XYZ file of C-alpha atoms in Angstrom:
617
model
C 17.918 -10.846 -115.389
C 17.216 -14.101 -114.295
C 18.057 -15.172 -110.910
C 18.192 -18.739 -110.260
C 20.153 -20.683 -108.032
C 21.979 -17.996 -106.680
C 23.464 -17.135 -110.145
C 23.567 -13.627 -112.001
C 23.263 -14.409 -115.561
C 24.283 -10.923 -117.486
C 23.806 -9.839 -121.006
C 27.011 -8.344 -122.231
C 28.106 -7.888 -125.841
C 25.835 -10.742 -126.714
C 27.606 -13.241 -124.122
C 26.229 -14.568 -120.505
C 28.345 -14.546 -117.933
C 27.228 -16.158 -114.260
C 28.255 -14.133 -111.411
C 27.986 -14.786 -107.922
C 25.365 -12.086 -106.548
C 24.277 -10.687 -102.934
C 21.174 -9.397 -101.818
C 20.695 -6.048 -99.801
C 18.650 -6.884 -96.549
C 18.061 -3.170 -96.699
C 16.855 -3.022 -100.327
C 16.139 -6.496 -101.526
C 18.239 -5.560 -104.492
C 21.035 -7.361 -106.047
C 24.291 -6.386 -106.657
C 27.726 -8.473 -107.515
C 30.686 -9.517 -105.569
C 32.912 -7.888 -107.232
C 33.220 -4.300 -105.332
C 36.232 -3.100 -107.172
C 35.791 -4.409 -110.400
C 34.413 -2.513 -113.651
C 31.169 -4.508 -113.834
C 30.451 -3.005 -109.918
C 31.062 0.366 -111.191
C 29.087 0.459 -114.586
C 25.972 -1.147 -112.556
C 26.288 0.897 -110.081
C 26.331 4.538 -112.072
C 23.231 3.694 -114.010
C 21.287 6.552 -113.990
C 17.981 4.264 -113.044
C 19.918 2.197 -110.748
C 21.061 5.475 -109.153
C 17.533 7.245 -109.240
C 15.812 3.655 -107.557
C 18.181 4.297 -105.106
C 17.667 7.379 -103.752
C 13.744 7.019 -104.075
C 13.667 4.694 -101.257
C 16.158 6.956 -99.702
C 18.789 5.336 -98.993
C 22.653 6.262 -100.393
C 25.479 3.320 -101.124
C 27.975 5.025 -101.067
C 28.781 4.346 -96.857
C 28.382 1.153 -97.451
C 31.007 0.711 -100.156
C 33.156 3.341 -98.355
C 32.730 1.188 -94.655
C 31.636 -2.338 -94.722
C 31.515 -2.200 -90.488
C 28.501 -0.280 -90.729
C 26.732 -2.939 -92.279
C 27.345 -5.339 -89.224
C 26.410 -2.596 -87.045
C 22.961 -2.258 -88.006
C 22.818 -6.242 -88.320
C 23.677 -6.427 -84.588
C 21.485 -3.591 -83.796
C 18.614 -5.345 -84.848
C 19.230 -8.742 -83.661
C 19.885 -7.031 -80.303
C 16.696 -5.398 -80.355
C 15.030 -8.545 -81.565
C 16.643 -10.540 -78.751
C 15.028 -7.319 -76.121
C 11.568 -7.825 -77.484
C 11.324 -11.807 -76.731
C 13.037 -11.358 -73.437
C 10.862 -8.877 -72.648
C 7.514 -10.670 -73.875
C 8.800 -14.007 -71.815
C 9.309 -11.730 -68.944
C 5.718 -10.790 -69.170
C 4.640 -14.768 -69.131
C 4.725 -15.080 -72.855
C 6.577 -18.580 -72.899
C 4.844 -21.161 -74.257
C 5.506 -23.528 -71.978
C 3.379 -21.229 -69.763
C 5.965 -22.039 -67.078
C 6.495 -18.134 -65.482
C 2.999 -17.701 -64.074
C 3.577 -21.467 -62.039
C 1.535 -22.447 -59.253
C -0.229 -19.552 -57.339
C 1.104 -21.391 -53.725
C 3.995 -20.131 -51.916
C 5.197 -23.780 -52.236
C 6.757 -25.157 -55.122
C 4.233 -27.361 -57.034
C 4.593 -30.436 -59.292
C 2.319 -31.498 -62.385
C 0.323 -34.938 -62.521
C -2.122 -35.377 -65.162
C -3.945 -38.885 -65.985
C -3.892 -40.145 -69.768
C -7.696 -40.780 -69.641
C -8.311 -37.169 -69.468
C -5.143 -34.867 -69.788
C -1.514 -34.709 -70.537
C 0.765 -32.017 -69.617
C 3.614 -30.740 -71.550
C 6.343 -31.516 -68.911
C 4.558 -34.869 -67.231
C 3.300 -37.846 -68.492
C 1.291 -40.843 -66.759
C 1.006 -44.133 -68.671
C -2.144 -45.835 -67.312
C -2.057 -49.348 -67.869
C -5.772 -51.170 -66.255
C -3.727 -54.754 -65.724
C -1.136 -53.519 -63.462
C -2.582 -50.234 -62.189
C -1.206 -46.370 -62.669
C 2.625 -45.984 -63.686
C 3.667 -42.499 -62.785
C 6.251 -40.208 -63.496
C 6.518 -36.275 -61.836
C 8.730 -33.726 -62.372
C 8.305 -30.436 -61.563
C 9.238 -26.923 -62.656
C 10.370 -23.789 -60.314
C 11.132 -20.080 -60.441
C 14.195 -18.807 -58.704
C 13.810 -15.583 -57.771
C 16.868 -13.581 -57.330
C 16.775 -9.804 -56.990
C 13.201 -9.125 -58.717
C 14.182 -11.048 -61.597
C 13.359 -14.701 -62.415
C 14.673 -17.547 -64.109
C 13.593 -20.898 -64.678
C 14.874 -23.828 -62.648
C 13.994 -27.556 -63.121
C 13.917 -29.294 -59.920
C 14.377 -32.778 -59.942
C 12.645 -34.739 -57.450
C 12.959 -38.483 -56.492
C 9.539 -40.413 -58.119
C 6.940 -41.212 -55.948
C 5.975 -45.040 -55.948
C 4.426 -46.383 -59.099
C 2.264 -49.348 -57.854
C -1.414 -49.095 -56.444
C -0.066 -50.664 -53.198
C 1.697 -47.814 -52.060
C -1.698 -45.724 -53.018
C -3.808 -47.441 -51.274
C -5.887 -48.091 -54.523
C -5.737 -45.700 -57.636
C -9.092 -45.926 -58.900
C -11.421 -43.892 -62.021
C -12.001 -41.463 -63.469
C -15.918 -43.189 -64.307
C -16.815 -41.110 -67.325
C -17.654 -44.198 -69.421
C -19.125 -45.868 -66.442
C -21.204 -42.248 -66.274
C -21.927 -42.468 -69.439
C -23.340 -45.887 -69.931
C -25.849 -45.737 -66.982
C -27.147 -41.817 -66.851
C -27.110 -42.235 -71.099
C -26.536 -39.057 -71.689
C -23.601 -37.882 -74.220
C -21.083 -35.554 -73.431
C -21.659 -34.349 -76.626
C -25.013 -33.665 -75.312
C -23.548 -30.733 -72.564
C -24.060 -27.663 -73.832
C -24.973 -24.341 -72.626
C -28.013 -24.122 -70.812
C -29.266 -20.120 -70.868
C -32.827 -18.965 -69.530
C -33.262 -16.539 -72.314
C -36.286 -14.939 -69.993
C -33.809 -14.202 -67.626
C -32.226 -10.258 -66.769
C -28.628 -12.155 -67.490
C -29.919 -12.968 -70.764
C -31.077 -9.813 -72.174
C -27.427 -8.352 -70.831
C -25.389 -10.565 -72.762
C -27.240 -10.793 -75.266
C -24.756 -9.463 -78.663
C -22.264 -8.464 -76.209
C -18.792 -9.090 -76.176
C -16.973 -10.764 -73.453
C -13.048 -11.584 -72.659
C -12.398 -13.568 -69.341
C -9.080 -13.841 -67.859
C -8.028 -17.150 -66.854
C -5.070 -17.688 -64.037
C -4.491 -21.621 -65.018
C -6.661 -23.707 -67.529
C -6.530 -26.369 -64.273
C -9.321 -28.459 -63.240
C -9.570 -26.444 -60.168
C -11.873 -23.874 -58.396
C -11.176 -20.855 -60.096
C -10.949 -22.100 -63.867
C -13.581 -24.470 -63.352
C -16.233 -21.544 -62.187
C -14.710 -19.280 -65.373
C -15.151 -21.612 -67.437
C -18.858 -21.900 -66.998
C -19.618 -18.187 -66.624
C -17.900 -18.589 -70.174
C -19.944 -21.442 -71.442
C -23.331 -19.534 -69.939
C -22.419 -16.212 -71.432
C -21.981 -18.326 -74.959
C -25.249 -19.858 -74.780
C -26.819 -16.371 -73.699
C -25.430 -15.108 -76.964
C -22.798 -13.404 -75.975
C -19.327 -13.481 -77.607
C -16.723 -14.897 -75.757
C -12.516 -15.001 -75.743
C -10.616 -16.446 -72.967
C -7.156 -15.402 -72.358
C -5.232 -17.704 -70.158
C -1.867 -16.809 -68.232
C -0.776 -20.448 -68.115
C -2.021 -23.244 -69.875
C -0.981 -26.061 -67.499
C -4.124 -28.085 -66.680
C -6.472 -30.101 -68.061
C -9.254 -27.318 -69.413
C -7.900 -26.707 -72.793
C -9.804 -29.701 -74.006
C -12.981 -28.908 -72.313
C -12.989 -25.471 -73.530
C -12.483 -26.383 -76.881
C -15.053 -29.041 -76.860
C -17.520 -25.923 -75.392
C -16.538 -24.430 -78.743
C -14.872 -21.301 -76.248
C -12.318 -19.332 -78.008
C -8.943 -19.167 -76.282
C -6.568 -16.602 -77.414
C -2.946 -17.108 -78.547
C -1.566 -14.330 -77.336
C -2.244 -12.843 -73.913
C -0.249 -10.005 -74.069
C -0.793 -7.279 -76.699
C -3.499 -9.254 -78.334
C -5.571 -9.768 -75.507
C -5.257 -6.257 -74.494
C -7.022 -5.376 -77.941
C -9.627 -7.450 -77.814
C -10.184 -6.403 -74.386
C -10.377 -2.755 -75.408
C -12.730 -3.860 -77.971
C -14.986 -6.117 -75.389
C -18.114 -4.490 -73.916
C -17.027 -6.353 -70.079
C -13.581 -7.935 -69.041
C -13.854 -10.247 -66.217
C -10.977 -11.566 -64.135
C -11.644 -14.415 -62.595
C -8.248 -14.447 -59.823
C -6.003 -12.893 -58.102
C -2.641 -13.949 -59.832
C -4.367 -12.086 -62.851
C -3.380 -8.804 -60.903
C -0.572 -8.848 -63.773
C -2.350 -8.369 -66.655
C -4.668 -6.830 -65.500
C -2.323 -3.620 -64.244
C -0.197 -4.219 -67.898
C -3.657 -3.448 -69.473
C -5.032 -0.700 -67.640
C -1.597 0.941 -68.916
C -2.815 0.380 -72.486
C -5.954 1.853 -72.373
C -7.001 4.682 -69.108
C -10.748 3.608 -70.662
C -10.352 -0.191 -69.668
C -11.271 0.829 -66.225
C -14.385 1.515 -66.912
C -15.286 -1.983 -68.016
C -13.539 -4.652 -65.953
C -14.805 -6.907 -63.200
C -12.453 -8.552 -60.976
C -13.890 -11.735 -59.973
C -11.568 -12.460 -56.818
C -11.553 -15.971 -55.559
C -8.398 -16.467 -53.053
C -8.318 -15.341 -49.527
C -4.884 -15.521 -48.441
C -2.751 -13.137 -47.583
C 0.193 -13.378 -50.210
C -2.940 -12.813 -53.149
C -3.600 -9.571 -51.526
C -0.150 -8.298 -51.422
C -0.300 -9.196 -55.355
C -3.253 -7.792 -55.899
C -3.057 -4.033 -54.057
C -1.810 -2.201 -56.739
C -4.556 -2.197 -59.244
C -7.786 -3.151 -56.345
C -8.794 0.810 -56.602
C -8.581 0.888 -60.245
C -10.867 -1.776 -61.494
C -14.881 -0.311 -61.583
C -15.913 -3.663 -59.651
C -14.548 -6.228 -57.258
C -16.428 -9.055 -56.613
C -16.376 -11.887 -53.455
C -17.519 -15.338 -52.910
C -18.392 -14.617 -49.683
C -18.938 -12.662 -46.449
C -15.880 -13.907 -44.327
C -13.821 -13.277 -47.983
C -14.829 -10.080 -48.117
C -14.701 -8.715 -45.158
C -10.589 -9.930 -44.667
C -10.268 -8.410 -47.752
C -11.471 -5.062 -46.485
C -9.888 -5.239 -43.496
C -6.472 -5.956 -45.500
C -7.426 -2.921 -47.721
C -8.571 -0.693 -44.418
C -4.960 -1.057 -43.309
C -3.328 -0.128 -46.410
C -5.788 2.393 -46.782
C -6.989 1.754 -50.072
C -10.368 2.848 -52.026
C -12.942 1.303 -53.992
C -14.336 2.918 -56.797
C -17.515 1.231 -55.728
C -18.923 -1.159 -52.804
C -17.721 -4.680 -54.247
C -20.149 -7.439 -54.922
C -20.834 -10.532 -53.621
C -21.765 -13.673 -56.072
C -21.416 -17.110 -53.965
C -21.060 -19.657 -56.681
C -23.227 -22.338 -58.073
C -24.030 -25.901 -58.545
C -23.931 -26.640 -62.625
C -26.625 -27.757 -64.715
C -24.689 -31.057 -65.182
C -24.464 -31.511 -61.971
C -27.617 -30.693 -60.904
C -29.073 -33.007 -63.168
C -27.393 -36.049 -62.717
C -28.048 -35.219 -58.753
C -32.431 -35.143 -59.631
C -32.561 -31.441 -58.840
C -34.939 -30.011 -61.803
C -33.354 -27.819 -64.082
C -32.786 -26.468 -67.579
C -31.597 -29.837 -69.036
C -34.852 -32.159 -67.611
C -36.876 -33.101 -70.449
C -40.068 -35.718 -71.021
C -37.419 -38.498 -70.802
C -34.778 -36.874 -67.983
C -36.978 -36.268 -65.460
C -36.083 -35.640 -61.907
C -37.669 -38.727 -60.712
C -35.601 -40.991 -63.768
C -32.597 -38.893 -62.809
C -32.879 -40.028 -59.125
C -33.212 -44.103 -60.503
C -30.497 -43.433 -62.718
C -28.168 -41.784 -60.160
C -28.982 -44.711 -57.857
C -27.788 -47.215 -60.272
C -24.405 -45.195 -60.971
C -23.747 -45.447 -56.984
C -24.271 -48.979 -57.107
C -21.729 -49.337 -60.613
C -19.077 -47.215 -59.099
C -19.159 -48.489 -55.716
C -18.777 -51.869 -57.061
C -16.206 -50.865 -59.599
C -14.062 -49.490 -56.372
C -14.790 -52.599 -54.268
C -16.746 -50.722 -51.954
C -19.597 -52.607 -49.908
C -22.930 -51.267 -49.010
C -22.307 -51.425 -45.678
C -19.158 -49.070 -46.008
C -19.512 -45.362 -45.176
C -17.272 -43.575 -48.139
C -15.971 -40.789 -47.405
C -14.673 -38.117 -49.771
C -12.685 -35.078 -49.890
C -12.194 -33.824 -53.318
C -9.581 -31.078 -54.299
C -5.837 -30.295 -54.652
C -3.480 -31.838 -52.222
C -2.030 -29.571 -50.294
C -0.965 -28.866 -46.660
C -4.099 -25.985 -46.653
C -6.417 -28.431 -47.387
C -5.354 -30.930 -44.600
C -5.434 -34.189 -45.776
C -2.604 -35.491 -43.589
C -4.610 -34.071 -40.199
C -7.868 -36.295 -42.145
C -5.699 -39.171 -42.025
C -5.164 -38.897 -38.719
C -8.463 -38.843 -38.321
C -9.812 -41.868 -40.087
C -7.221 -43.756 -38.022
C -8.283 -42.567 -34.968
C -12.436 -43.556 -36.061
C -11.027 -46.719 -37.645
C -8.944 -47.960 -34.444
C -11.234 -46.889 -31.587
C -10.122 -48.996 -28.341
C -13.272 -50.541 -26.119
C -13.516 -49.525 -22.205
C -13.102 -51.160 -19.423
C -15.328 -54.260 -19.062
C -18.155 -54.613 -16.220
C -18.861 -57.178 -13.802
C -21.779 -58.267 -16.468
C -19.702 -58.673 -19.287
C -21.783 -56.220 -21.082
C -18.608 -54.615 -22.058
C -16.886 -57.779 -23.372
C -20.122 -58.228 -25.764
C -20.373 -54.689 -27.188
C -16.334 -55.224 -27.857
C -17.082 -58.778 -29.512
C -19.993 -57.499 -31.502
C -17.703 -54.623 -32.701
C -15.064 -56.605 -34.141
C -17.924 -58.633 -36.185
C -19.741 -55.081 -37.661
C -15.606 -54.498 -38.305
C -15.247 -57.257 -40.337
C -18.066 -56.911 -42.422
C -17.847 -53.034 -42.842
C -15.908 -49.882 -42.394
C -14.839 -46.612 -43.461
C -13.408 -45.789 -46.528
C -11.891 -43.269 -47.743
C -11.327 -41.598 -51.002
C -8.936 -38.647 -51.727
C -8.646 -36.097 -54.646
C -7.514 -34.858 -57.052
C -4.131 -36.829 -57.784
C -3.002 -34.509 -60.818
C -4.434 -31.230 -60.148
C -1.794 -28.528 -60.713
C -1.907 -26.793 -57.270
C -0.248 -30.377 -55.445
C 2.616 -30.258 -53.304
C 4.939 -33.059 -54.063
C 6.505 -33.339 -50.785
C 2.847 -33.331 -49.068
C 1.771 -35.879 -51.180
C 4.911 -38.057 -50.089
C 4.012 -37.114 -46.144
C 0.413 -39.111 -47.003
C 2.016 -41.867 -48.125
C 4.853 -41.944 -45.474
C 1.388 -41.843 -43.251
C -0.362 -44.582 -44.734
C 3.042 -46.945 -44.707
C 3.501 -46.313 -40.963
C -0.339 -47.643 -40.326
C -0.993 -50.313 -42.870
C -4.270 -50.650 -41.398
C -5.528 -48.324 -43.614
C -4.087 -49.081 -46.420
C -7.460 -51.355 -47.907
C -9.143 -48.491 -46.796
C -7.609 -45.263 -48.914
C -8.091 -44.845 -52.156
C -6.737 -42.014 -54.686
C -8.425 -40.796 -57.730
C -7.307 -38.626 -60.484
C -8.382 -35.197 -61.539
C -11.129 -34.908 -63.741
C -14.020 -32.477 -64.566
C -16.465 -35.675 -64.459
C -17.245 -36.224 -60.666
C -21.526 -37.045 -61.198
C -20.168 -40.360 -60.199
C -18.010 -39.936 -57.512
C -20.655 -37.867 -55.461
C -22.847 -40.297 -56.241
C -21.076 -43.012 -55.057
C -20.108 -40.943 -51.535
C -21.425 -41.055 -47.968
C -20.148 -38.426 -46.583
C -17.981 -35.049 -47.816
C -14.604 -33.686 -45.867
C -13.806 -30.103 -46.598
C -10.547 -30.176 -43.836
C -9.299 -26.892 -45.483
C -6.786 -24.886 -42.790
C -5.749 -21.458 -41.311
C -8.544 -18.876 -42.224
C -10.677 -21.461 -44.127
C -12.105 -21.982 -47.353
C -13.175 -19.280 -49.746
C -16.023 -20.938 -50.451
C -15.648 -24.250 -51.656
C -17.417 -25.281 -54.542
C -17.865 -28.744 -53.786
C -19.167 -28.590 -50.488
C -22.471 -27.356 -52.157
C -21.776 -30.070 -54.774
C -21.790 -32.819 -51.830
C -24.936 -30.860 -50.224
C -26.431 -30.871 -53.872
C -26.520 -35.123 -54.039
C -27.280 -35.561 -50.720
C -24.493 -36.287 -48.554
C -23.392 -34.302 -44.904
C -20.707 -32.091 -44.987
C -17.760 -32.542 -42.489
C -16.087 -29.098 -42.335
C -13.624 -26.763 -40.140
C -15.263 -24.097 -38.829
C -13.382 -21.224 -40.460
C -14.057 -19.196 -43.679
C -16.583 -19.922 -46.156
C -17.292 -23.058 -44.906
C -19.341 -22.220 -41.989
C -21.208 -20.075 -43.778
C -22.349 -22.927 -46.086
C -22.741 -26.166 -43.959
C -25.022 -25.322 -40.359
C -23.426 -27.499 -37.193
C -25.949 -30.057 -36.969
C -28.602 -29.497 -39.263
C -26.513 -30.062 -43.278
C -22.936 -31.084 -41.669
C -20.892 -31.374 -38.373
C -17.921 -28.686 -37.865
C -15.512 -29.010 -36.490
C -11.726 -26.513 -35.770
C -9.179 -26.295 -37.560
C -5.433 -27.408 -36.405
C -4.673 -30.844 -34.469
C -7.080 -29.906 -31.988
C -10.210 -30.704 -34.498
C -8.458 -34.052 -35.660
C -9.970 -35.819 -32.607
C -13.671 -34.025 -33.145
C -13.421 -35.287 -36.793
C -12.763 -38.646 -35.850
C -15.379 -38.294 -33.501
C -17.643 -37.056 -36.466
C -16.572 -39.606 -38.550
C -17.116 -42.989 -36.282
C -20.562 -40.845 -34.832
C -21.569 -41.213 -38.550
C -20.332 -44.618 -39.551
C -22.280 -46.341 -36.391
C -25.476 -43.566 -37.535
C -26.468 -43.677 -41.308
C -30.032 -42.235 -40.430
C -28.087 -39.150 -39.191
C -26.511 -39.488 -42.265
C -29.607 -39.246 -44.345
C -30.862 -36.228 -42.362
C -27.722 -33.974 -42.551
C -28.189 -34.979 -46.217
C -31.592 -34.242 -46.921
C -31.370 -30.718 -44.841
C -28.449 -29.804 -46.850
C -29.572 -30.841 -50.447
C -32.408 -28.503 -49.648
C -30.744 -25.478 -48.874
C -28.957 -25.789 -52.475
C -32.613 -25.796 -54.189
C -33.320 -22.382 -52.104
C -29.640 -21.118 -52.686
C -27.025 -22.933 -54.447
C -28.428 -22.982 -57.869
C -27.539 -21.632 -61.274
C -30.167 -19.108 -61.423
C -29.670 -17.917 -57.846
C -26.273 -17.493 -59.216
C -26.780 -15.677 -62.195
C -29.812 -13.207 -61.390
C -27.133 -11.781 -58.579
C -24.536 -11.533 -61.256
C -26.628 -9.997 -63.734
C -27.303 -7.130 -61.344
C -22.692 -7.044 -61.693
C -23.239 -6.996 -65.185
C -25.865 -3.768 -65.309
C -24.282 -1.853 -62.787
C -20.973 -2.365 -64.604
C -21.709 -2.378 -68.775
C -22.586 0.653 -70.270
C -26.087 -0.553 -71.232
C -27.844 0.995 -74.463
């Protein structure tokens, strides 16, 4: 028999004749049109055709008798076809990596800068003649009885042109680049193989659960556990539950393996892995979807918990007693969190851990603290020239004077991060009103001389990260409704984009805001950054915060709410009008990250995670 073409060319009494044939789904046989007709009834009663048939055990004779049944068993399987994808989107399966969204009660929008990311959904042209063209949109789940369905908001576009920023400026990788002269390509892992972290992970096999692949806190810290347990030996996977953000790149450039699937394939690679580690909250999810899998996986996972909010508890409290080890940033972090588990009364299968984060290598270097990456030629002294030429490039590149204090405050924008209340702020230090004069004019000649110093210098500010995943649209629009209200500070705001290369913006910074609201910052990452190149930390006196940055000796505090936007303007113009103050809270603060803050303070407390949690043999 040849089939070709859909044609049935038969041998009978020495003659061809093409018939049109159809192929059984169930068998993969083929058999002609023709149900009535003598040809259908010879083939059929072969003996061999007969005998094939009921080998694989399965009997015509209902289908010839009762075509229906046929379309029954089609529709049974394309309804349980249609089941299996709903429920694997359901369980954040899409592609699009839309159901897990933004971990904020608020609904979030997506910017992302063509130098270093695009998103699916978003695109920004950048064009260097005429500035940053952008575009947002925004996707949101609606949430309607327990079950959830994607909506696509559509907002109004916020202002294209650098005038209604402020100024757009960087990111200064290149810049970076040209003047430290060392190659990204350069960046790789950094392990102290004489270290008790080492000999751990050494063989082992690792899978870390990723929330978001954003360039934010959490994925930012996972992925360099992940690029540190690579270059320890270890073998890692990632599994991320949205891939929204600008890490993919970066984690593929770290040569870190990121799994497809993150549903049943990441549960068996996780059952195969010698230590899971979940690095959030929002990955309360998978994380009870595996322990259904496998009753064993219990014994091997580490929650890495980074959020301190109320809402991440409530998402988290069915599976905290059922992990083997929970671990904190911090001591205000973990003891809300056991006060919130207290109240429920929940468990522990152990006393969780705490493991405050770290400065990076990269980081570190570029700053002239010694570490793994110094050689003969990348010294800490030639990292310190080098670091003072990149403040000089990038300070000229944003038309920023010497005599300017910069100040920074790097991270999503968001209402709990209060940027709008550090607006406020700079106005207040940038618009100061002088007293009452004096019968010797003394007043009148302080005011005079103040107006000249005005001229010549001022404060600046600088705000990221425009494009980080976690921004509120509608917050972002209540900044720029600010600044368009007081266009005296527009010359002196400036936006930059999110980017994993920020050597050159602490560099180029005077001073570091970390405004976050309500119970504070976990942590906060880049307050020890700031701390790490010098520069005094402004910061609320809440959460993690005040655990990092000592009133008066690395930073100023100052409270949260309206009530500490006059203390920070205080802080702010105390500052400008002081930059040997300045240097002090500095110098104090980038020497508590050389006793503290570095990677192998880091990583000899989270070895101690790792024995007390791997079966070690």
């Amino acid at each position: 028999m040849d089939d070709h073409n859909g044609i049935d060319v038969q041998k009978n009494s020495g003659r061809q004749s093409p018939r049109p044939v159809l192929k059984s789904i169930l068998s993969g046989k083929t058999t002609p049109r023709g149900r009535g007709s003598p040809s259908f009834r010879r083939l059929n009663s072969n003996p061999t055709s007969r005998r094939d048939w009921r080998i694989n055990g399965f009997n015509t004779n209902c289908f010839r008798s009762n075509g229906i049944v046929l379309w029954l068993l089609l529709i049974t399987i394309w309804a349980y076809a249609g089941l299996c994808i709903q429920s694997r989107w359901a369980h954040g399966d899409n592609k699009d990596g839309i159901f897990w969204g933004d971990d904020e009660t608020e609904q979030s929008f997506d910017l992302s800068v063509s130098n270093d990311v695009l998103t699916d959904d978003v695109k920004i042209n950048v064009d260097q003649s005429d500035g940053k063209k952008m575009n947002m949109g925004r996707m949101a789940m609606e949430t309607n009885g327990g079950s959830c369905k994607e909506v696509e908001v559509h907002e109004e576009e916020i202002p294209q042109t650098n005038a209604t920023y402020g100024m757009l400026v960087g990111p200064f990788g290149s810049i970076e680049d040209r003047v430290v002269e060392w190659s990204p390509v350069k960046r790789s892992g950094t392990c102290d193989r004489k270290s008790q972290f080492a000999r751990l992970v050494w063989s082992r096999k690792f899978v870390l659960i990723f929330h978001e692949l954003s360039m934010t806190g959490a994925p930012l810290s996972m992925m360099e556990l992940a690029s540190e347990l690579l270059s320890c030996g270890g073998t890692v996977s990632v599994v991320a539950l949205s891939r929204k953000g600008g890490l993919l790149p970066e984690l593929s450039r770290k040569k870190i393996k990121v799994l497809e699937d993150k549903d049943k394939l990441s549960f068996k690679a996780a059952m195969k892995a010698d230590l899971v580690i979940a690095g959030s909250a929002v990955c309360a999810s998978w994380i009870e979807q595996y322990l259904d899998h496998s009753v064993a996986g219990t014994r091997h996972l580490v929650w890495w918990i980074m959020e301190n909010r109320r809402e991440y508890f409530v998402r988290s409290k069915p599976v905290l007693n059922r992990v083997k080890q929970l671990v904190f940033l911090s001591e205000s972090q973990s003891k809300q969190w056991m006060a919130w588990c207290e109240e429920e009364n929940i468990k522990f299968k152990s006393a969780p851990s705490l493991v405050p984060l770290s400065v990076n290598e990269e980081l570190a270097f570029v700053a002239g603290i010694s570490c793994s990456l110094n050689t003969p030629a990348f010294t800490t002294e030639k990292m310190l020239e080098k670091r003072f030429l990149l403040r000089k490039s990038v300070r000229q590149e944003m038309g920023v004077k010497d005599s300017d204090m910069l100040v920074m405050a790097l991270s999503s924008i968001n209402p709990g991060k209060g940027h709008l209340l550090l607006l406020e702020s700079v106005h207040l230090a940038t618009n100061k009103k002088p007293g009452g004069m004096t019968d010797d004019g003394q007043s009148l000649k302080k005011m005079l001389k103040g107006i000249e110093e005005k001229k010549g210098s001022g404060i600046k500010l600088l705000i990221g990260s425009v494009g980080s995943k976690s921004n509120k649209v509608n917050y972002v629009k209540s900044l720029l409704g600010f600044l368009s209200n007081h266009s005296d500070l527009q010359n002196s705001v400036m936006w930059t984009p999110a980017t994993t290369r920020v050597a050159s913006l602490y560099s180029a910074a005077d001073v570091y805001v970390i405004n976050s609201q309500g119970i504070g910052e976990t942590f906060g990452r880049v307050t020890i950054e700031a701390m790490a190149y010098g520069i005094p930390v402004l910061g609320t006196d809440a959460g993690g915060t005040k655990e990092i940055v000592a009133h008066n000796v690395t930073g100023l505090l100052h409270p949260t709410g309206h009530r500490g936007t006059t203390f920070l303007s205080k802080h702010l113009e105390y500052l400008f009008k002081n930059p040997s103050e300045r240097q002090r809270l500095g110098l104090e603060g980038r020497e508590k990250v050389k006793k503290m803050y570095l990677k192998k303070h880091m990583y000899k407390i989270f070895g101690q995670v790792l024995s007390n949690t791997m079966k070690v043999k």
